[in-house]
Amino acid sequence: NYDNYQINAGFYWDKTYSYYLFKNTILNNKMVVLFTILDSDTFKIKSGYPKLLNNTTWNGLSFTNQIDSAFYYKDDIVIFTKNGYYTKYNLKLKKQLPNYPKKIINNFTNIQSYFHNKITSSVNIGNNVVLIFNKSSFVEFDLNLIENKYINSKIANSIHFDINQKYPELKMYNWDAVISNNINLMIFFKNNKYYIYDYHLNKLMLTGSINRQWSNIWNINVNNL
């Protein structure tokens, strides 16, 4: 069952040289989120993972039963989205910033209505640019426009419908999650597959199977609940 390997969101944090991956699932008839951490050098799951996302593992995070997308913002802060809301979480201090969650519609300046109620995936590609997706449609969004209405962005804020025009050789549509090392690589996840793409070289570097690379990726240990 490929749902067993599905990844719903993720981001990269350069302070730990790690990818953080999240999965929405159900345990004991309750909606929960699992997370795991990959070492970016070895591509292996770190010891003790996966774990359940809760107030112990992610102190104060509001989105404990569903995460739609995540991306690194700046200054050790990651942004999580859920439906029409987002929150900021300080990774270094291990706490959610005060007065969050907030509405996307009110704080992502000039973002199209298509993304107001749902962001299905998002990824920071460097140079203050985040790609924000609703399924296969996406917009290149200036990070400086989050909670700031008074800057003139040089980024064309228009919706794109074919990611293959931006990234030749990718040859895929719609995915579950996408993460980036914020330098040159993106990893797209779809069902049981992952695709590593170098967006500076515009080249697909590797295609693999999640169950072969990480056979126990979501096998939660009862001691980690």
PDB file of C-alpha atoms in Angstrom:
ATOM      1  CA  ASN A   1       0.000   0.000   0.000  1.00  0.00           C
ATOM      2  CA  TYR A   2       1.777   3.104  -1.244  1.00  0.00           C
ATOM      3  CA  ASP A   3      -0.169   5.262   1.225  1.00  0.00           C
ATOM      4  CA  ASN A   4       2.090   3.728   3.852  1.00  0.00           C
ATOM      5  CA  TYR A   5       5.051   5.567   2.333  1.00  0.00           C
ATOM      6  CA  GLN A   6       3.393   8.831   1.351  1.00  0.00           C
ATOM      7  CA  ILE A   7       5.038  12.101   2.433  1.00  0.00           C
ATOM      8  CA  ASN A   8       2.767  15.152   2.797  1.00  0.00           C
ATOM      9  CA  ALA A   9       5.190  17.975   3.619  1.00  0.00           C
ATOM     10  CA  GLY A  10       8.793  18.740   4.404  1.00  0.00           C
ATOM     11  CA  PHE A  11      11.605  21.286   4.588  1.00  0.00           C
ATOM     12  CA  TYR A  12      15.372  21.542   4.949  1.00  0.00           C
ATOM     13  CA  TRP A  13      17.186  23.218   7.847  1.00  0.00           C
ATOM     14  CA  ASP A  14      20.806  24.094   7.186  1.00  0.00           C
ATOM     15  CA  LYS A  15      21.697  24.339  10.894  1.00  0.00           C
ATOM     16  CA  THR A  16      21.238  20.581  11.297  1.00  0.00           C
ATOM     17  CA  TYR A  17      21.937  19.597   7.683  1.00  0.00           C
ATOM     18  CA  SER A  18      18.683  17.685   7.762  1.00  0.00           C
ATOM     19  CA  TYR A  19      15.429  17.186   5.879  1.00  0.00           C
ATOM     20  CA  TYR A  20      12.283  17.145   8.029  1.00  0.00           C
ATOM     21  CA  LEU A  21       9.425  15.083   6.574  1.00  0.00           C
ATOM     22  CA  PHE A  22       5.795  14.910   7.695  1.00  0.00           C
ATOM     23  CA  LYS A  23       2.941  12.479   7.106  1.00  0.00           C
ATOM     24  CA  ASN A  24      -0.754  12.923   7.881  1.00  0.00           C
ATOM     25  CA  THR A  25      -2.278   9.671   9.076  1.00  0.00           C
ATOM     26  CA  ILE A  26      -4.700   8.086  11.548  1.00  0.00           C
ATOM     27  CA  LEU A  27      -3.787   6.304  14.768  1.00  0.00           C
ATOM     28  CA  ASN A  28      -6.453   4.847  17.058  1.00  0.00           C
ATOM     29  CA  ASN A  29      -9.171   6.590  14.993  1.00  0.00           C
ATOM     30  CA  LYS A  30      -7.526   9.964  15.532  1.00  0.00           C
ATOM     31  CA  MET A  31      -5.960  12.252  12.932  1.00  0.00           C
ATOM     32  CA  VAL A  32      -2.262  12.710  13.719  1.00  0.00           C
ATOM     33  CA  VAL A  33       0.977  13.821  12.076  1.00  0.00           C
ATOM     34  CA  LEU A  34       4.144  11.742  12.059  1.00  0.00           C
ATOM     35  CA  PHE A  35       7.552  13.209  11.306  1.00  0.00           C
ATOM     36  CA  THR A  36      10.998  11.898  10.567  1.00  0.00           C
ATOM     37  CA  ILE A  37      14.414  13.477   9.983  1.00  0.00           C
ATOM     38  CA  LEU A  38      16.862  12.593   7.204  1.00  0.00           C
ATOM     39  CA  ASP A  39      20.565  13.344   7.275  1.00  0.00           C
ATOM     40  CA  SER A  40      21.203  15.320   4.081  1.00  0.00           C
ATOM     41  CA  ASP A  41      24.673  13.796   3.599  1.00  0.00           C
ATOM     42  CA  THR A  42      23.869  10.108   4.086  1.00  0.00           C
ATOM     43  CA  PHE A  43      20.173  10.308   3.137  1.00  0.00           C
ATOM     44  CA  LYS A  44      19.452   8.013   6.084  1.00  0.00           C
ATOM     45  CA  ILE A  45      16.773   8.358   8.741  1.00  0.00           C
ATOM     46  CA  LYS A  46      18.198   9.564  12.026  1.00  0.00           C
ATOM     47  CA  SER A  47      18.047   7.255  15.022  1.00  0.00           C
ATOM     48  CA  GLY A  48      14.802   7.294  16.997  1.00  0.00           C
ATOM     49  CA  TYR A  49      12.518   8.365  14.152  1.00  0.00           C
ATOM     50  CA  PRO A  50       9.740   8.547  13.110  1.00  0.00           C
ATOM     51  CA  LYS A  51       7.952  10.236  15.996  1.00  0.00           C
ATOM     52  CA  LEU A  52       4.502  11.576  16.679  1.00  0.00           C
ATOM     53  CA  LEU A  53       4.113  15.325  16.315  1.00  0.00           C
ATOM     54  CA  ASN A  54       2.759  16.598  19.626  1.00  0.00           C
ATOM     55  CA  ASN A  55       3.423  19.212  22.272  1.00  0.00           C
ATOM     56  CA  THR A  56       6.481  17.320  23.483  1.00  0.00           C
ATOM     57  CA  THR A  57       8.205  16.934  20.124  1.00  0.00           C
ATOM     58  CA  TRP A  58       7.044  20.291  18.647  1.00  0.00           C
ATOM     59  CA  ASN A  59       6.304  22.545  21.588  1.00  0.00           C
ATOM     60  CA  GLY A  60       3.218  24.697  21.035  1.00  0.00           C
ATOM     61  CA  LEU A  61       2.735  23.905  17.334  1.00  0.00           C
ATOM     62  CA  SER A  62      -0.954  24.395  16.484  1.00  0.00           C
ATOM     63  CA  PHE A  63      -1.111  21.995  13.538  1.00  0.00           C
ATOM     64  CA  THR A  64      -0.867  18.632  15.293  1.00  0.00           C
ATOM     65  CA  ASN A  65      -3.501  16.732  13.287  1.00  0.00           C
ATOM     66  CA  GLN A  66      -2.738  17.946   9.742  1.00  0.00           C
ATOM     67  CA  ILE A  67       0.032  19.708   7.836  1.00  0.00           C
ATOM     68  CA  ASP A  68      -0.528  20.567   4.171  1.00  0.00           C
ATOM     69  CA  SER A  69       2.857  22.099   3.397  1.00  0.00           C
ATOM     70  CA  ALA A  70       6.005  23.508   4.941  1.00  0.00           C
ATOM     71  CA  PHE A  71       8.893  25.671   3.835  1.00  0.00           C
ATOM     72  CA  TYR A  72      11.910  27.308   5.418  1.00  0.00           C
ATOM     73  CA  TYR A  73      11.311  31.037   5.839  1.00  0.00           C
ATOM     74  CA  LYS A  74      14.395  32.699   7.355  1.00  0.00           C
ATOM     75  CA  ASP A  75      16.221  33.177  10.680  1.00  0.00           C
ATOM     76  CA  ASP A  76      15.558  29.578  11.818  1.00  0.00           C
ATOM     77  CA  ILE A  77      11.819  29.952  11.192  1.00  0.00           C
ATOM     78  CA  VAL A  78       9.734  27.483   9.213  1.00  0.00           C
ATOM     79  CA  ILE A  79       6.222  28.169   7.950  1.00  0.00           C
ATOM     80  CA  PHE A  80       3.573  25.432   8.082  1.00  0.00           C
ATOM     81  CA  THR A  81       0.235  25.683   6.280  1.00  0.00           C
ATOM     82  CA  LYS A  82      -3.085  24.003   6.925  1.00  0.00           C
ATOM     83  CA  ASN A  83      -6.139  24.807   4.829  1.00  0.00           C
ATOM     84  CA  GLY A  84      -6.411  28.612   4.779  1.00  0.00           C
ATOM     85  CA  TYR A  85      -4.020  29.216   7.665  1.00  0.00           C
ATOM     86  CA  TYR A  86      -0.285  29.316   8.319  1.00  0.00           C
ATOM     87  CA  THR A  87       1.925  29.469  11.359  1.00  0.00           C
ATOM     88  CA  LYS A  88       5.556  30.317  12.053  1.00  0.00           C
ATOM     89  CA  TYR A  89       7.715  28.064  14.169  1.00  0.00           C
ATOM     90  CA  ASN A  90      11.159  28.926  15.529  1.00  0.00           C
ATOM     91  CA  LEU A  91      13.294  25.814  15.113  1.00  0.00           C
ATOM     92  CA  LYS A  92      16.125  27.086  17.301  1.00  0.00           C
ATOM     93  CA  LEU A  93      13.907  28.120  20.214  1.00  0.00           C
ATOM     94  CA  LYS A  94      11.563  25.157  19.631  1.00  0.00           C
ATOM     95  CA  LYS A  95       8.356  27.112  19.884  1.00  0.00           C
ATOM     96  CA  GLN A  96       5.619  28.646  17.774  1.00  0.00           C
ATOM     97  CA  LEU A  97       5.715  32.418  17.436  1.00  0.00           C
ATOM     98  CA  PRO A  98       3.036  34.337  19.383  1.00  0.00           C
ATOM     99  CA  ASN A  99      -0.321  35.233  17.791  1.00  0.00           C
ATOM    100  CA  TYR A 100      -0.308  32.411  15.237  1.00  0.00           C
ATOM    101  CA  PRO A 101      -1.941  30.792  13.245  1.00  0.00           C
ATOM    102  CA  LYS A 102      -2.957  33.554  10.832  1.00  0.00           C
ATOM    103  CA  LYS A 103      -4.945  33.612   7.602  1.00  0.00           C
ATOM    104  CA  ILE A 104      -3.071  33.270   4.326  1.00  0.00           C
ATOM    105  CA  ILE A 105      -5.489  35.643   2.600  1.00  0.00           C
ATOM    106  CA  ASN A 106      -4.602  38.488   4.973  1.00  0.00           C
ATOM    107  CA  ASN A 107      -0.834  38.114   5.063  1.00  0.00           C
ATOM    108  CA  PHE A 108       0.518  36.684   1.788  1.00  0.00           C
ATOM    109  CA  THR A 109       0.344  39.999  -0.053  1.00  0.00           C
ATOM    110  CA  ASN A 110      -1.330  39.846  -3.470  1.00  0.00           C
ATOM    111  CA  ILE A 111      -1.290  36.060  -3.683  1.00  0.00           C
ATOM    112  CA  GLN A 112      -4.068  34.849  -5.945  1.00  0.00           C
ATOM    113  CA  SER A 113      -7.338  33.596  -4.480  1.00  0.00           C
ATOM    114  CA  TYR A 114      -6.512  30.143  -5.825  1.00  0.00           C
ATOM    115  CA  PHE A 115      -4.134  29.715  -2.863  1.00  0.00           C
ATOM    116  CA  HIS A 116      -6.189  31.384  -0.124  1.00  0.00           C
ATOM    117  CA  ASN A 117      -7.805  28.222   1.207  1.00  0.00           C
ATOM    118  CA  LYS A 118      -5.315  25.539   0.233  1.00  0.00           C
ATOM    119  CA  ILE A 119      -1.583  25.252  -0.345  1.00  0.00           C
ATOM    120  CA  THR A 120      -0.838  21.635  -1.170  1.00  0.00           C
ATOM    121  CA  SER A 121       2.952  21.977  -1.193  1.00  0.00           C
ATOM    122  CA  SER A 122       5.601  24.683  -0.990  1.00  0.00           C
ATOM    123  CA  VAL A 123       9.361  24.927  -1.268  1.00  0.00           C
ATOM    124  CA  ASN A 124      12.042  27.543  -0.693  1.00  0.00           C
ATOM    125  CA  ILE A 125      14.367  27.625  -3.729  1.00  0.00           C
ATOM    126  CA  GLY A 126      16.665  30.380  -2.448  1.00  0.00           C
ATOM    127  CA  ASN A 127      17.016  34.055  -3.314  1.00  0.00           C
ATOM    128  CA  ASN A 128      13.917  34.829  -1.213  1.00  0.00           C
ATOM    129  CA  VAL A 129      11.685  32.828  -3.553  1.00  0.00           C
ATOM    130  CA  VAL A 130       9.207  30.178  -2.473  1.00  0.00           C
ATOM    131  CA  LEU A 131       7.191  28.097  -4.905  1.00  0.00           C
ATOM    132  CA  ILE A 132       3.623  27.803  -3.633  1.00  0.00           C
ATOM    133  CA  PHE A 133       1.465  25.059  -5.132  1.00  0.00           C
ATOM    134  CA  ASN A 134      -2.168  24.111  -5.269  1.00  0.00           C
ATOM    135  CA  LYS A 135      -1.873  20.675  -6.837  1.00  0.00           C
ATOM    136  CA  SER A 136       0.047  21.160 -10.099  1.00  0.00           C
ATOM    137  CA  SER A 137      -0.503  24.929 -10.391  1.00  0.00           C
ATOM    138  CA  PHE A 138       2.028  27.183  -8.710  1.00  0.00           C
ATOM    139  CA  VAL A 139       3.205  30.717  -8.168  1.00  0.00           C
ATOM    140  CA  GLU A 140       6.715  32.048  -7.575  1.00  0.00           C
ATOM    141  CA  PHE A 141       6.257  34.092  -4.419  1.00  0.00           C
ATOM    142  CA  ASP A 142       8.560  36.659  -2.838  1.00  0.00           C
ATOM    143  CA  LEU A 143       9.205  35.784   0.817  1.00  0.00           C
ATOM    144  CA  ASN A 144       9.428  39.499   1.558  1.00  0.00           C
ATOM    145  CA  LEU A 145       5.722  39.819   0.726  1.00  0.00           C
ATOM    146  CA  ILE A 146       4.699  37.714   3.703  1.00  0.00           C
ATOM    147  CA  GLU A 147       3.219  40.124   6.250  1.00  0.00           C
ATOM    148  CA  ASN A 148       4.528  43.092   4.270  1.00  0.00           C
ATOM    149  CA  LYS A 149       2.295  45.144   1.964  1.00  0.00           C
ATOM    150  CA  TYR A 150       4.723  47.966   1.230  1.00  0.00           C
ATOM    151  CA  ILE A 151       7.557  46.577  -0.875  1.00  0.00           C
ATOM    152  CA  ASN A 152       7.899  46.467  -4.634  1.00  0.00           C
ATOM    153  CA  SER A 153       8.734  42.910  -5.527  1.00  0.00           C
ATOM    154  CA  LYS A 154      10.765  42.130  -8.651  1.00  0.00           C
ATOM    155  CA  ILE A 155       9.234  38.656  -8.846  1.00  0.00           C
ATOM    156  CA  ALA A 156       6.405  38.213 -11.344  1.00  0.00           C
ATOM    157  CA  ASN A 157       3.484  37.077  -9.242  1.00  0.00           C
ATOM    158  CA  SER A 158       1.638  35.011 -11.841  1.00  0.00           C
ATOM    159  CA  ILE A 159       0.234  31.487 -11.781  1.00  0.00           C
ATOM    160  CA  HIS A 160       2.018  28.779 -13.753  1.00  0.00           C
ATOM    161  CA  PHE A 161       0.211  25.623 -14.822  1.00  0.00           C
ATOM    162  CA  ASP A 162       3.047  23.498 -16.196  1.00  0.00           C
ATOM    163  CA  ILE A 163       6.090  22.998 -13.990  1.00  0.00           C
ATOM    164  CA  ASN A 164       7.829  21.207 -16.868  1.00  0.00           C
ATOM    165  CA  GLN A 165       8.166  24.562 -18.626  1.00  0.00           C
ATOM    166  CA  LYS A 166      10.169  25.827 -15.657  1.00  0.00           C
ATOM    167  CA  TYR A 167      12.021  22.581 -14.968  1.00  0.00           C
ATOM    168  CA  PRO A 168      12.571  20.564 -18.169  1.00  0.00           C
ATOM    169  CA  GLU A 169      13.195  16.825 -17.695  1.00  0.00           C
ATOM    170  CA  LEU A 170      11.005  16.668 -14.600  1.00  0.00           C
ATOM    171  CA  LYS A 171       8.129  15.171 -16.622  1.00  0.00           C
ATOM    172  CA  MET A 172       5.649  14.816 -13.805  1.00  0.00           C
ATOM    173  CA  TYR A 173       2.452  16.508 -12.700  1.00  0.00           C
ATOM    174  CA  ASN A 174       1.007  16.781  -9.226  1.00  0.00           C
ATOM    175  CA  TRP A 175       2.841  15.428  -6.178  1.00  0.00           C
ATOM    176  CA  ASP A 176       2.425  14.994  -2.461  1.00  0.00           C
ATOM    177  CA  ALA A 177       5.331  17.143  -1.244  1.00  0.00           C
ATOM    178  CA  VAL A 178       8.479  18.875  -2.412  1.00  0.00           C
ATOM    179  CA  ILE A 179      11.545  19.933  -0.423  1.00  0.00           C
ATOM    180  CA  SER A 180      14.765  21.740  -1.307  1.00  0.00           C
ATOM    181  CA  ASN A 181      18.229  22.154   0.137  1.00  0.00           C
ATOM    182  CA  ASN A 182      17.705  25.886  -0.604  1.00  0.00           C
ATOM    183  CA  ILE A 183      20.751  25.804  -2.910  1.00  0.00           C
ATOM    184  CA  ASN A 184      20.291  23.675  -6.009  1.00  0.00           C
ATOM    185  CA  LEU A 185      18.338  20.472  -5.341  1.00  0.00           C
ATOM    186  CA  MET A 186      14.643  19.745  -5.019  1.00  0.00           C
ATOM    187  CA  ILE A 187      13.128  16.411  -4.049  1.00  0.00           C
ATOM    188  CA  PHE A 188       9.600  15.702  -5.271  1.00  0.00           C
ATOM    189  CA  PHE A 189       7.547  12.986  -3.582  1.00  0.00           C
ATOM    190  CA  LYS A 190       4.622  11.181  -5.206  1.00  0.00           C
ATOM    191  CA  ASN A 191       3.069   8.047  -3.720  1.00  0.00           C
ATOM    192  CA  ASN A 192       6.001   5.653  -3.353  1.00  0.00           C
ATOM    193  CA  LYS A 193       8.415   7.557  -5.620  1.00  0.00           C
ATOM    194  CA  TYR A 194      10.885  10.374  -5.139  1.00  0.00           C
ATOM    195  CA  TYR A 195      12.596  12.490  -7.799  1.00  0.00           C
ATOM    196  CA  ILE A 196      15.778  14.483  -7.153  1.00  0.00           C
ATOM    197  CA  TYR A 197      16.059  17.454  -9.496  1.00  0.00           C
ATOM    198  CA  ASP A 198      18.915  19.947  -9.860  1.00  0.00           C
ATOM    199  CA  TYR A 199      17.160  23.202 -10.692  1.00  0.00           C
ATOM    200  CA  HIS A 200      20.397  25.012 -11.556  1.00  0.00           C
ATOM    201  CA  LEU A 201      21.376  22.405 -14.128  1.00  0.00           C
ATOM    202  CA  ASN A 202      17.727  21.761 -15.090  1.00  0.00           C
ATOM    203  CA  LYS A 203      18.420  18.064 -14.822  1.00  0.00           C
ATOM    204  CA  LEU A 204      16.657  15.111 -13.238  1.00  0.00           C
ATOM    205  CA  MET A 205      19.408  13.482 -11.181  1.00  0.00           C
ATOM    206  CA  LEU A 206      17.713  10.434  -9.681  1.00  0.00           C
ATOM    207  CA  THR A 207      14.401   8.602  -9.409  1.00  0.00           C
ATOM    208  CA  GLY A 208      13.861   6.128  -6.584  1.00  0.00           C
ATOM    209  CA  SER A 209      11.322   4.206  -4.523  1.00  0.00           C
ATOM    210  CA  ILE A 210      10.603   5.325  -0.980  1.00  0.00           C
ATOM    211  CA  ASN A 211       9.986   1.787   0.274  1.00  0.00           C
ATOM    212  CA  ARG A 212      13.405   0.697  -0.997  1.00  0.00           C
ATOM    213  CA  GLN A 213      15.296   3.725   0.267  1.00  0.00           C
ATOM    214  CA  TRP A 214      13.485   3.957   3.635  1.00  0.00           C
ATOM    215  CA  SER A 215      11.552   0.735   4.188  1.00  0.00           C
ATOM    216  CA  ASN A 216      10.597   1.677   7.760  1.00  0.00           C
ATOM    217  CA  ILE A 217      10.034   5.380   7.173  1.00  0.00           C
ATOM    218  CA  TRP A 218       6.651   5.510   8.967  1.00  0.00           C
ATOM    219  CA  ASN A 219       6.895   2.437  11.185  1.00  0.00           C
ATOM    220  CA  ILE A 220       6.255   4.216  14.459  1.00  0.00           C
ATOM    221  CA  ASN A 221       7.731   2.737  17.624  1.00  0.00           C
ATOM    222  CA  VAL A 222       5.184   2.618  20.443  1.00  0.00           C
ATOM    223  CA  ASN A 223       7.835   4.177  22.700  1.00  0.00           C
ATOM    224  CA  ASN A 224       7.866   7.255  20.442  1.00  0.00           C
ATOM    225  CA  LEU A 225       4.146   7.946  20.771  1.00  0.00           C
TER     226      LEU A 225
END
